[in-house]
Amino acid sequence: MIEKRAPGKLFVAGEYAVVEPGQPAVLVAVDRCITVRLTESQDAGRVHSSEYGQAPLVWVRDENGENIVLEHRPADYVLSAISIVEELRSSFGAPPRYFDLDISSELDDASGRKFGLGSSGAVTVATIAALDEFYALGLTRTERYKLALLATIAIAPNASGGDLAASTFGGWIRYSSPDRAALKLHREVHGVASALHCSEWAGSGATRIIPPESLRLLVGWTGSPASTEHLVKRVHTPGDEKPLPFESFTSESRACVDALVDAFDQDDAAVALENIRQTRRLLQRLGESSGSRIETDQLRLLCDIAETYGAAAKPSGAGGGDCGIALSDASLPTIDILREWERHGIQRLSLSPHRAEGGI
Ligand code: MEV
């Protein structure tokens, strides 16, 4: 059996802006993972996951034994990850085989509600890692990230891939996305193997960063899941009556991310926290100007409580529910924040930043 684990992630700054190619964001991977276990099978492939209920998702190959056939092919991240690796395997001339995948997640609660820690990204990354080993493709970490991004944009063309980079490389990263429309086109015209090394793609877009040693991270879960895709669409296509000052948002977001990364370099926790606070203000303005509920009532409460007691706080990722983060200096007692969160139905998620492993 092959077993691969991929961590979830949190957005620390730069969300929404990062959807524009070249715009930077800061993310951190967390020490909660999705695990994919792969075993070889004979007559069909099965994917066992709580996402599909009790019955596994079953696929077979076409009469040539090559392509995957599903009667009703849902837009599914696992299947998209399988398809992209299958296309690469086929172009390498490696013979097709059947396999079963068993997926388990630490990124949901006991009843399967998602925390919003990037489970789609993590399952895509872990599936690709498992198949890389199964077919002995010998992919580099950056190639696995690139495959994960190609698999993801086949389903969600706007996705920045920040979650995939965090999940692939671990630790804290600065990330900026490539031109996904150009990559998608390149893949369609020239195939996956060529897309991995095309000129549209300089590198992974990720660099490792190290936060000030005294920075502490708290994560609160609102209990209501959000739809990232829906929110991103809304922010990027505002109604006529509300022209969106998206350009000024992206340039202010870039300034914030740059200042945050500089503060990390200088080991300056106070400046880092100031820029997290500023990121929250930018997201609030973006929400107002686009008519999107990025900061829901529960997220506002979560952040206000943390700010009242001296931390810097913001929604993580698309907002609209899911979770929020509070960062503070180690000297700040966090007991009051946690007590108030609990009193208002905000659950603390006990997790820590994931330790970076391997280069980028
Ligand atoms: C969602 O977690 C973060 C967004 O920036 C979308 C993306 O990066 O794909 C809103």
PDB file of N, CA, C and O in Angstrom, residues 150-219:
ATOM      1  N   LEU A 150      -2.928  22.073 -12.697  1.00  0.00           N
ATOM      2  CA  LEU A 150      -3.628  21.759 -13.956  1.00  0.00           C
ATOM      3  C   LEU A 150      -4.918  20.987 -13.670  1.00  0.00           C
ATOM      4  O   LEU A 150      -5.947  21.221 -14.304  1.00  0.00           O
ATOM      5  N   ALA A 151      -4.850  20.058 -12.714  1.00  0.00           N
ATOM      6  CA  ALA A 151      -6.060  19.284 -12.357  1.00  0.00           C
ATOM      7  C   ALA A 151      -7.123  20.198 -11.757  1.00  0.00           C
ATOM      8  O   ALA A 151      -8.317  20.060 -12.034  1.00  0.00           O
ATOM      9  N   THR A 152      -6.687  21.160 -10.954  1.00  0.00           N
ATOM     10  CA  THR A 152      -7.631  22.051 -10.265  1.00  0.00           C
ATOM     11  C   THR A 152      -8.301  23.016 -11.235  1.00  0.00           C
ATOM     12  O   THR A 152      -9.521  23.210 -11.184  1.00  0.00           O
ATOM     13  N   ILE A 153      -7.518  23.615 -12.134  1.00  0.00           N
ATOM     14  CA  ILE A 153      -8.132  24.614 -13.025  1.00  0.00           C
ATOM     15  C   ILE A 153      -9.018  23.967 -14.088  1.00  0.00           C
ATOM     16  O   ILE A 153      -9.807  24.642 -14.730  1.00  0.00           O
ATOM     17  N   ALA A 154      -8.898  22.636 -14.241  1.00  0.00           N
ATOM     18  CA  ALA A 154      -9.850  21.945 -15.122  1.00  0.00           C
ATOM     19  C   ALA A 154     -11.251  22.007 -14.504  1.00  0.00           C
ATOM     20  O   ALA A 154     -12.260  21.897 -15.204  1.00  0.00           O
ATOM     21  N   ILE A 155     -11.321  22.187 -13.188  1.00  0.00           N
ATOM     22  CA  ILE A 155     -12.607  22.251 -12.485  1.00  0.00           C
ATOM     23  C   ILE A 155     -12.956  23.685 -12.090  1.00  0.00           C
ATOM     24  O   ILE A 155     -14.085  24.131 -12.245  1.00  0.00           O
ATOM     25  N   ALA A 156     -11.986  24.390 -11.545  1.00  0.00           N
ATOM     26  CA  ALA A 156     -12.211  25.762 -11.068  1.00  0.00           C
ATOM     27  C   ALA A 156     -11.171  26.668 -11.727  1.00  0.00           C
ATOM     28  O   ALA A 156     -10.086  26.877 -11.177  1.00  0.00           O
ATOM     29  N   PRO A 157     -11.470  27.209 -12.923  1.00  0.00           N
ATOM     30  CA  PRO A 157     -10.463  27.936 -13.700  1.00  0.00           C
ATOM     31  C   PRO A 157      -9.870  29.146 -12.989  1.00  0.00           C
ATOM     32  O   PRO A 157      -8.763  29.556 -13.290  1.00  0.00           O
ATOM     33  N   ASN A 158     -10.617  29.737 -12.030  1.00  0.00           N
ATOM     34  CA  ASN A 158     -10.108  30.931 -11.336  1.00  0.00           C
ATOM     35  C   ASN A 158      -9.161  30.618 -10.194  1.00  0.00           C
ATOM     36  O   ASN A 158      -8.506  31.523  -9.683  1.00  0.00           O
ATOM     37  N   ALA A 159      -9.135  29.372  -9.746  1.00  0.00           N
ATOM     38  CA  ALA A 159      -8.367  29.045  -8.530  1.00  0.00           C
ATOM     39  C   ALA A 159      -6.910  29.475  -8.683  1.00  0.00           C
ATOM     40  O   ALA A 159      -6.282  29.227  -9.711  1.00  0.00           O
ATOM     41  N   SER A 160      -6.369  30.107  -7.640  1.00  0.00           N
ATOM     42  CA  SER A 160      -4.992  30.624  -7.732  1.00  0.00           C
ATOM     43  C   SER A 160      -3.960  29.513  -7.603  1.00  0.00           C
ATOM     44  O   SER A 160      -2.850  29.638  -8.106  1.00  0.00           O
ATOM     45  N   GLY A 161      -4.297  28.463  -6.861  1.00  0.00           N
ATOM     46  CA  GLY A 161      -3.329  27.394  -6.611  1.00  0.00           C
ATOM     47  C   GLY A 161      -2.492  27.646  -5.364  1.00  0.00           C
ATOM     48  O   GLY A 161      -1.593  26.863  -5.050  1.00  0.00           O
ATOM     49  N   GLY A 162      -2.793  28.734  -4.620  1.00  0.00           N
ATOM     50  CA  GLY A 162      -2.052  29.002  -3.383  1.00  0.00           C
ATOM     51  C   GLY A 162      -2.174  27.841  -2.404  1.00  0.00           C
ATOM     52  O   GLY A 162      -1.194  27.443  -1.754  1.00  0.00           O
ATOM     53  N   ASP A 163      -3.382  27.278  -2.307  1.00  0.00           N
ATOM     54  CA  ASP A 163      -3.591  26.141  -1.388  1.00  0.00           C
ATOM     55  C   ASP A 163      -2.741  24.938  -1.812  1.00  0.00           C
ATOM     56  O   ASP A 163      -2.177  24.227  -0.977  1.00  0.00           O
ATOM     57  N   LEU A 164      -2.595  24.748  -3.134  1.00  0.00           N
ATOM     58  CA  LEU A 164      -1.821  23.604  -3.650  1.00  0.00           C
ATOM     59  C   LEU A 164      -0.340  23.777  -3.329  1.00  0.00           C
ATOM     60  O   LEU A 164       0.350  22.817  -2.979  1.00  0.00           O
ATOM     61  N   ALA A 165       0.130  25.030  -3.469  1.00  0.00           N
ATOM     62  CA  ALA A 165       1.547  25.290  -3.178  1.00  0.00           C
ATOM     63  C   ALA A 165       1.817  25.065  -1.693  1.00  0.00           C
ATOM     64  O   ALA A 165       2.803  24.418  -1.322  1.00  0.00           O
ATOM     65  N   ALA A 166       0.919  25.577  -0.834  1.00  0.00           N
ATOM     66  CA  ALA A 166       1.114  25.389   0.617  1.00  0.00           C
ATOM     67  C   ALA A 166       1.091  23.907   0.957  1.00  0.00           C
ATOM     68  O   ALA A 166       1.901  23.402   1.736  1.00  0.00           O
ATOM     69  N   SER A 167       0.153  23.195   0.342  1.00  0.00           N
ATOM     70  CA  SER A 167      -0.022  21.777   0.622  1.00  0.00           C
ATOM     71  C   SER A 167       1.165  20.952   0.105  1.00  0.00           C
ATOM     72  O   SER A 167       1.565  19.959   0.710  1.00  0.00           O
ATOM     73  N   THR A 168       1.733  21.377  -1.011  1.00  0.00           N
ATOM     74  CA  THR A 168       2.859  20.635  -1.590  1.00  0.00           C
ATOM     75  C   THR A 168       4.165  20.930  -0.857  1.00  0.00           C
ATOM     76  O   THR A 168       4.948  20.013  -0.580  1.00  0.00           O
ATOM     77  N   PHE A 169       4.409  22.215  -0.556  1.00  0.00           N
ATOM     78  CA  PHE A 169       5.725  22.587  -0.031  1.00  0.00           C
ATOM     79  C   PHE A 169       5.753  22.687   1.489  1.00  0.00           C
ATOM     80  O   PHE A 169       6.822  22.655   2.093  1.00  0.00           O
ATOM     81  N   GLY A 170       4.580  22.834   2.124  1.00  0.00           N
ATOM     82  CA  GLY A 170       4.507  22.930   3.580  1.00  0.00           C
ATOM     83  C   GLY A 170       5.055  24.253   4.099  1.00  0.00           C
ATOM     84  O   GLY A 170       5.518  25.105   3.329  1.00  0.00           O
ATOM     85  N   GLY A 171       4.968  24.446   5.404  1.00  0.00           N
ATOM     86  CA  GLY A 171       5.523  25.638   6.046  1.00  0.00           C
ATOM     87  C   GLY A 171       4.824  26.927   5.638  1.00  0.00           C
ATOM     88  O   GLY A 171       3.675  26.918   5.210  1.00  0.00           O
ATOM     89  N   TRP A 172       5.536  28.029   5.781  1.00  0.00           N
ATOM     90  CA  TRP A 172       5.015  29.357   5.410  1.00  0.00           C
ATOM     91  C   TRP A 172       5.571  29.705   4.038  1.00  0.00           C
ATOM     92  O   TRP A 172       6.775  29.532   3.806  1.00  0.00           O
ATOM     93  N   ILE A 173       4.718  30.224   3.162  1.00  0.00           N
ATOM     94  CA  ILE A 173       5.206  30.578   1.825  1.00  0.00           C
ATOM     95  C   ILE A 173       4.642  31.924   1.366  1.00  0.00           C
ATOM     96  O   ILE A 173       3.566  32.341   1.784  1.00  0.00           O
ATOM     97  N   ARG A 174       5.424  32.558   0.481  1.00  0.00           N
ATOM     98  CA  ARG A 174       4.893  33.666  -0.320  1.00  0.00           C
ATOM     99  C   ARG A 174       4.601  33.025  -1.676  1.00  0.00           C
ATOM    100  O   ARG A 174       5.410  32.255  -2.189  1.00  0.00           O
ATOM    101  N   TYR A 175       3.432  33.330  -2.229  1.00  0.00           N
ATOM    102  CA  TYR A 175       3.024  32.656  -3.465  1.00  0.00           C
ATOM    103  C   TYR A 175       2.428  33.658  -4.433  1.00  0.00           C
ATOM    104  O   TYR A 175       1.675  34.549  -4.035  1.00  0.00           O
ATOM    105  N   SER A 176       2.746  33.510  -5.726  1.00  0.00           N
ATOM    106  CA  SER A 176       1.984  34.241  -6.745  1.00  0.00           C
ATOM    107  C   SER A 176       1.665  33.269  -7.876  1.00  0.00           C
ATOM    108  O   SER A 176       2.456  32.372  -8.181  1.00  0.00           O
ATOM    109  N   SER A 177       0.474  33.447  -8.442  1.00  0.00           N
ATOM    110  CA  SER A 177      -0.020  32.432  -9.383  1.00  0.00           C
ATOM    111  C   SER A 177       0.425  32.723 -10.816  1.00  0.00           C
ATOM    112  O   SER A 177       0.627  33.879 -11.189  1.00  0.00           O
ATOM    113  N   PRO A 178       0.564  31.671 -11.627  1.00  0.00           N
ATOM    114  CA  PRO A 178       0.865  31.857 -13.048  1.00  0.00           C
ATOM    115  C   PRO A 178      -0.417  32.211 -13.820  1.00  0.00           C
ATOM    116  O   PRO A 178      -1.503  32.239 -13.241  1.00  0.00           O
ATOM    117  N   ASP A 179      -0.273  32.453 -15.116  1.00  0.00           N
ATOM    118  CA  ASP A 179      -1.426  32.744 -15.973  1.00  0.00           C
ATOM    119  C   ASP A 179      -2.127  31.417 -16.284  1.00  0.00           C
ATOM    120  O   ASP A 179      -1.712  30.679 -17.185  1.00  0.00           O
ATOM    121  N   ARG A 180      -3.183  31.103 -15.516  1.00  0.00           N
ATOM    122  CA  ARG A 180      -3.813  29.773 -15.646  1.00  0.00           C
ATOM    123  C   ARG A 180      -4.533  29.585 -16.972  1.00  0.00           C
ATOM    124  O   ARG A 180      -4.617  28.479 -17.502  1.00  0.00           O
ATOM    125  N   ALA A 181      -5.069  30.706 -17.532  1.00  0.00           N
ATOM    126  CA  ALA A 181      -5.770  30.566 -18.812  1.00  0.00           C
ATOM    127  C   ALA A 181      -4.765  30.101 -19.871  1.00  0.00           C
ATOM    128  O   ALA A 181      -5.059  29.209 -20.693  1.00  0.00           O
ATOM    129  N   ALA A 182      -3.556  30.678 -19.843  1.00  0.00           N
ATOM    130  CA  ALA A 182      -2.522  30.294 -20.821  1.00  0.00           C
ATOM    131  C   ALA A 182      -2.096  28.841 -20.594  1.00  0.00           C
ATOM    132  O   ALA A 182      -1.882  28.084 -21.556  1.00  0.00           O
ATOM    133  N   LEU A 183      -1.996  28.435 -19.344  1.00  0.00           N
ATOM    134  CA  LEU A 183      -1.580  27.056 -19.046  1.00  0.00           C
ATOM    135  C   LEU A 183      -2.620  26.043 -19.504  1.00  0.00           C
ATOM    136  O   LEU A 183      -2.298  24.980 -20.044  1.00  0.00           O
ATOM    137  N   LYS A 184      -3.886  26.395 -19.264  1.00  0.00           N
ATOM    138  CA  LYS A 184      -4.993  25.506 -19.638  1.00  0.00           C
ATOM    139  C   LYS A 184      -4.982  25.299 -21.158  1.00  0.00           C
ATOM    140  O   LYS A 184      -5.100  24.181 -21.658  1.00  0.00           O
ATOM    141  N   LEU A 185      -4.788  26.414 -21.853  1.00  0.00           N
ATOM    142  CA  LEU A 185      -4.748  26.360 -23.312  1.00  0.00           C
ATOM    143  C   LEU A 185      -3.553  25.522 -23.774  1.00  0.00           C
ATOM    144  O   LEU A 185      -3.670  24.662 -24.654  1.00  0.00           O
ATOM    145  N   HIS A 186      -2.412  25.744 -23.150  1.00  0.00           N
ATOM    146  CA  HIS A 186      -1.206  24.999 -23.527  1.00  0.00           C
ATOM    147  C   HIS A 186      -1.430  23.500 -23.339  1.00  0.00           C
ATOM    148  O   HIS A 186      -1.080  22.678 -24.189  1.00  0.00           O
ATOM    149  N   ARG A 187      -2.070  23.156 -22.208  1.00  0.00           N
ATOM    150  CA  ARG A 187      -2.338  21.731 -21.955  1.00  0.00           C
ATOM    151  C   ARG A 187      -3.262  21.166 -23.033  1.00  0.00           C
ATOM    152  O   ARG A 187      -3.033  20.066 -23.549  1.00  0.00           O
ATOM    153  N   GLU A 188      -4.304  21.932 -23.372  1.00  0.00           N
ATOM    154  CA  GLU A 188      -5.270  21.436 -24.361  1.00  0.00           C
ATOM    155  C   GLU A 188      -4.614  21.228 -25.726  1.00  0.00           C
ATOM    156  O   GLU A 188      -4.893  20.266 -26.424  1.00  0.00           O
ATOM    157  N   VAL A 189      -3.713  22.144 -26.076  1.00  0.00           N
ATOM    158  CA  VAL A 189      -3.104  22.079 -27.412  1.00  0.00           C
ATOM    159  C   VAL A 189      -1.913  21.112 -27.443  1.00  0.00           C
ATOM    160  O   VAL A 189      -1.779  20.311 -28.361  1.00  0.00           O
ATOM    161  N   HIS A 190      -1.051  21.167 -26.416  1.00  0.00           N
ATOM    162  CA  HIS A 190       0.215  20.416 -26.477  1.00  0.00           C
ATOM    163  C   HIS A 190       0.303  19.246 -25.503  1.00  0.00           C
ATOM    164  O   HIS A 190       1.300  18.514 -25.518  1.00  0.00           O
ATOM    165  N   GLY A 191      -0.676  19.107 -24.609  1.00  0.00           N
ATOM    166  CA  GLY A 191      -0.656  17.999 -23.652  1.00  0.00           C
ATOM    167  C   GLY A 191       0.014  18.365 -22.330  1.00  0.00           C
ATOM    168  O   GLY A 191       0.687  19.391 -22.206  1.00  0.00           O
ATOM    169  N   VAL A 192      -0.193  17.466 -21.359  1.00  0.00           N
ATOM    170  CA  VAL A 192       0.256  17.726 -19.990  1.00  0.00           C
ATOM    171  C   VAL A 192       1.780  17.794 -19.884  1.00  0.00           C
ATOM    172  O   VAL A 192       2.333  18.690 -19.232  1.00  0.00           O
ATOM    173  N   ALA A 193       2.483  16.840 -20.517  1.00  0.00           N
ATOM    174  CA  ALA A 193       3.944  16.773 -20.354  1.00  0.00           C
ATOM    175  C   ALA A 193       4.582  18.078 -20.817  1.00  0.00           C
ATOM    176  O   ALA A 193       5.484  18.611 -20.161  1.00  0.00           O
ATOM    177  N   SER A 194       4.079  18.623 -21.920  1.00  0.00           N
ATOM    178  CA  SER A 194       4.619  19.876 -22.429  1.00  0.00           C
ATOM    179  C   SER A 194       4.235  21.039 -21.505  1.00  0.00           C
ATOM    180  O   SER A 194       5.056  21.932 -21.242  1.00  0.00           O
ATOM    181  N   ALA A 195       3.003  21.009 -20.993  1.00  0.00           N
ATOM    182  CA  ALA A 195       2.539  22.106 -20.122  1.00  0.00           C
ATOM    183  C   ALA A 195       3.407  22.228 -18.866  1.00  0.00           C
ATOM    184  O   ALA A 195       3.593  23.317 -18.333  1.00  0.00           O
ATOM    185  N   LEU A 196       3.958  21.098 -18.391  1.00  0.00           N
ATOM    186  CA  LEU A 196       4.765  21.136 -17.164  1.00  0.00           C
ATOM    187  C   LEU A 196       6.012  21.995 -17.330  1.00  0.00           C
ATOM    188  O   LEU A 196       6.542  22.511 -16.359  1.00  0.00           O
ATOM    189  N   HIS A 197       6.494  22.090 -18.576  1.00  0.00           N
ATOM    190  CA  HIS A 197       7.766  22.806 -18.767  1.00  0.00           C
ATOM    191  C   HIS A 197       7.632  23.963 -19.748  1.00  0.00           C
ATOM    192  O   HIS A 197       8.616  24.375 -20.351  1.00  0.00           O
ATOM    193  N   CYS A 198       6.403  24.478 -19.905  1.00  0.00           N
ATOM    194  CA  CYS A 198       6.217  25.532 -20.896  1.00  0.00           C
ATOM    195  C   CYS A 198       6.677  26.886 -20.342  1.00  0.00           C
ATOM    196  O   CYS A 198       6.843  27.056 -19.127  1.00  0.00           O
ATOM    197  N   SER A 199       6.858  27.848 -21.273  1.00  0.00           N
ATOM    198  CA  SER A 199       7.442  29.141 -20.870  1.00  0.00           C
ATOM    199  C   SER A 199       6.482  29.962 -20.011  1.00  0.00           C
ATOM    200  O   SER A 199       6.902  30.883 -19.311  1.00  0.00           O
ATOM    201  N   GLU A 200       5.175  29.636 -20.061  1.00  0.00           N
ATOM    202  CA  GLU A 200       4.216  30.381 -19.235  1.00  0.00           C
ATOM    203  C   GLU A 200       4.487  30.143 -17.750  1.00  0.00           C
ATOM    204  O   GLU A 200       3.946  30.816 -16.889  1.00  0.00           O
ATOM    205  N   TRP A 201       5.328  29.155 -17.477  1.00  0.00           N
ATOM    206  CA  TRP A 201       5.491  28.703 -16.111  1.00  0.00           C
ATOM    207  C   TRP A 201       6.955  28.771 -15.714  1.00  0.00           C
ATOM    208  O   TRP A 201       7.720  27.849 -16.001  1.00  0.00           O
ATOM    209  N   ALA A 202       7.367  29.859 -15.056  1.00  0.00           N
ATOM    210  CA  ALA A 202       8.784  29.987 -14.721  1.00  0.00           C
ATOM    211  C   ALA A 202       9.173  28.984 -13.639  1.00  0.00           C
ATOM    212  O   ALA A 202      10.110  28.205 -13.782  1.00  0.00           O
ATOM    213  N   GLY A 203       8.449  28.960 -12.542  1.00  0.00           N
ATOM    214  CA  GLY A 203       8.774  28.033 -11.437  1.00  0.00           C
ATOM    215  C   GLY A 203       7.491  27.724 -10.697  1.00  0.00           C
ATOM    216  O   GLY A 203       6.423  27.744 -11.294  1.00  0.00           O
ATOM    217  N   SER A 204       7.595  27.488  -9.415  1.00  0.00           N
ATOM    218  CA  SER A 204       6.382  27.144  -8.669  1.00  0.00           C
ATOM    219  C   SER A 204       5.633  28.397  -8.214  1.00  0.00           C
ATOM    220  O   SER A 204       4.499  28.308  -7.763  1.00  0.00           O
ATOM    221  N   GLY A 205       6.274  29.577  -8.293  1.00  0.00           N
ATOM    222  CA  GLY A 205       5.635  30.794  -7.793  1.00  0.00           C
ATOM    223  C   GLY A 205       5.694  30.895  -6.283  1.00  0.00           C
ATOM    224  O   GLY A 205       5.191  31.860  -5.696  1.00  0.00           O
ATOM    225  N   ALA A 206       6.306  29.897  -5.639  1.00  0.00           N
ATOM    226  CA  ALA A 206       6.344  29.888  -4.169  1.00  0.00           C
ATOM    227  C   ALA A 206       7.762  30.099  -3.673  1.00  0.00           C
ATOM    228  O   ALA A 206       8.713  29.579  -4.253  1.00  0.00           O
ATOM    229  N   THR A 207       7.894  30.892  -2.601  1.00  0.00           N
ATOM    230  CA  THR A 207       9.195  30.978  -1.909  1.00  0.00           C
ATOM    231  C   THR A 207       8.948  30.763  -0.424  1.00  0.00           C
ATOM    232  O   THR A 207       7.894  31.140   0.097  1.00  0.00           O
ATOM    233  N   ARG A 208       9.917  30.137   0.191  1.00  0.00           N
ATOM    234  CA  ARG A 208       9.778  29.860   1.626  1.00  0.00           C
ATOM    235  C   ARG A 208      10.014  31.145   2.415  1.00  0.00           C
ATOM    236  O   ARG A 208      10.921  31.905   2.094  1.00  0.00           O
ATOM    237  N   ILE A 209       9.176  31.424   3.419  1.00  0.00           N
ATOM    238  CA  ILE A 209       9.413  32.567   4.307  1.00  0.00           C
ATOM    239  C   ILE A 209       9.351  32.063   5.745  1.00  0.00           C
ATOM    240  O   ILE A 209       8.737  31.024   6.016  1.00  0.00           O
ATOM    241  N   ILE A 210       9.996  32.808   6.643  1.00  0.00           N
ATOM    242  CA  ILE A 210      10.039  32.369   8.051  1.00  0.00           C
ATOM    243  C   ILE A 210       9.460  33.479   8.920  1.00  0.00           C
ATOM    244  O   ILE A 210       9.935  34.610   8.870  1.00  0.00           O
ATOM    245  N   PRO A 211       8.404  33.187   9.673  1.00  0.00           N
ATOM    246  CA  PRO A 211       7.769  34.247  10.461  1.00  0.00           C
ATOM    247  C   PRO A 211       8.618  34.619  11.680  1.00  0.00           C
ATOM    248  O   PRO A 211       9.466  33.821  12.089  1.00  0.00           O
ATOM    249  N   PRO A 212       8.368  35.807  12.262  1.00  0.00           N
ATOM    250  CA  PRO A 212       9.053  36.147  13.510  1.00  0.00           C
ATOM    251  C   PRO A 212       8.833  35.043  14.540  1.00  0.00           C
ATOM    252  O   PRO A 212       7.723  34.500  14.633  1.00  0.00           O
ATOM    253  N   GLU A 213       9.874  34.760  15.280  1.00  0.00           N
ATOM    254  CA  GLU A 213       9.804  33.611  16.199  1.00  0.00           C
ATOM    255  C   GLU A 213       8.707  33.772  17.244  1.00  0.00           C
ATOM    256  O   GLU A 213       8.133  32.800  17.719  1.00  0.00           O
ATOM    257  N   SER A 214       8.400  35.047  17.592  1.00  0.00           N
ATOM    258  CA  SER A 214       7.445  35.266  18.686  1.00  0.00           C
ATOM    259  C   SER A 214       5.988  35.249  18.208  1.00  0.00           C
ATOM    260  O   SER A 214       5.074  35.433  19.007  1.00  0.00           O
ATOM    261  N   LEU A 215       5.749  35.041  16.916  1.00  0.00           N
ATOM    262  CA  LEU A 215       4.374  35.075  16.399  1.00  0.00           C
ATOM    263  C   LEU A 215       3.621  33.788  16.755  1.00  0.00           C
ATOM    264  O   LEU A 215       4.143  32.691  16.560  1.00  0.00           O
ATOM    265  N   ARG A 216       2.421  33.939  17.293  1.00  0.00           N
ATOM    266  CA  ARG A 216       1.584  32.775  17.631  1.00  0.00           C
ATOM    267  C   ARG A 216       0.315  32.805  16.797  1.00  0.00           C
ATOM    268  O   ARG A 216      -0.216  33.874  16.505  1.00  0.00           O
ATOM    269  N   LEU A 217      -0.188  31.614  16.457  1.00  0.00           N
ATOM    270  CA  LEU A 217      -1.353  31.501  15.572  1.00  0.00           C
ATOM    271  C   LEU A 217      -2.507  30.812  16.289  1.00  0.00           C
ATOM    272  O   LEU A 217      -2.333  29.737  16.870  1.00  0.00           O
ATOM    273  N   LEU A 218      -3.684  31.454  16.257  1.00  0.00           N
ATOM    274  CA  LEU A 218      -4.908  30.814  16.766  1.00  0.00           C
ATOM    275  C   LEU A 218      -5.875  30.716  15.601  1.00  0.00           C
ATOM    276  O   LEU A 218      -5.945  31.627  14.773  1.00  0.00           O
ATOM    277  N   VAL A 219      -6.638  29.630  15.557  1.00  0.00           N
ATOM    278  CA  VAL A 219      -7.614  29.480  14.471  1.00  0.00           C
ATOM    279  C   VAL A 219      -8.982  29.212  15.074  1.00  0.00           C
ATOM    280  O   VAL A 219      -9.136  28.341  15.951  1.00  0.00           O
TER     281      VAL A 219
END
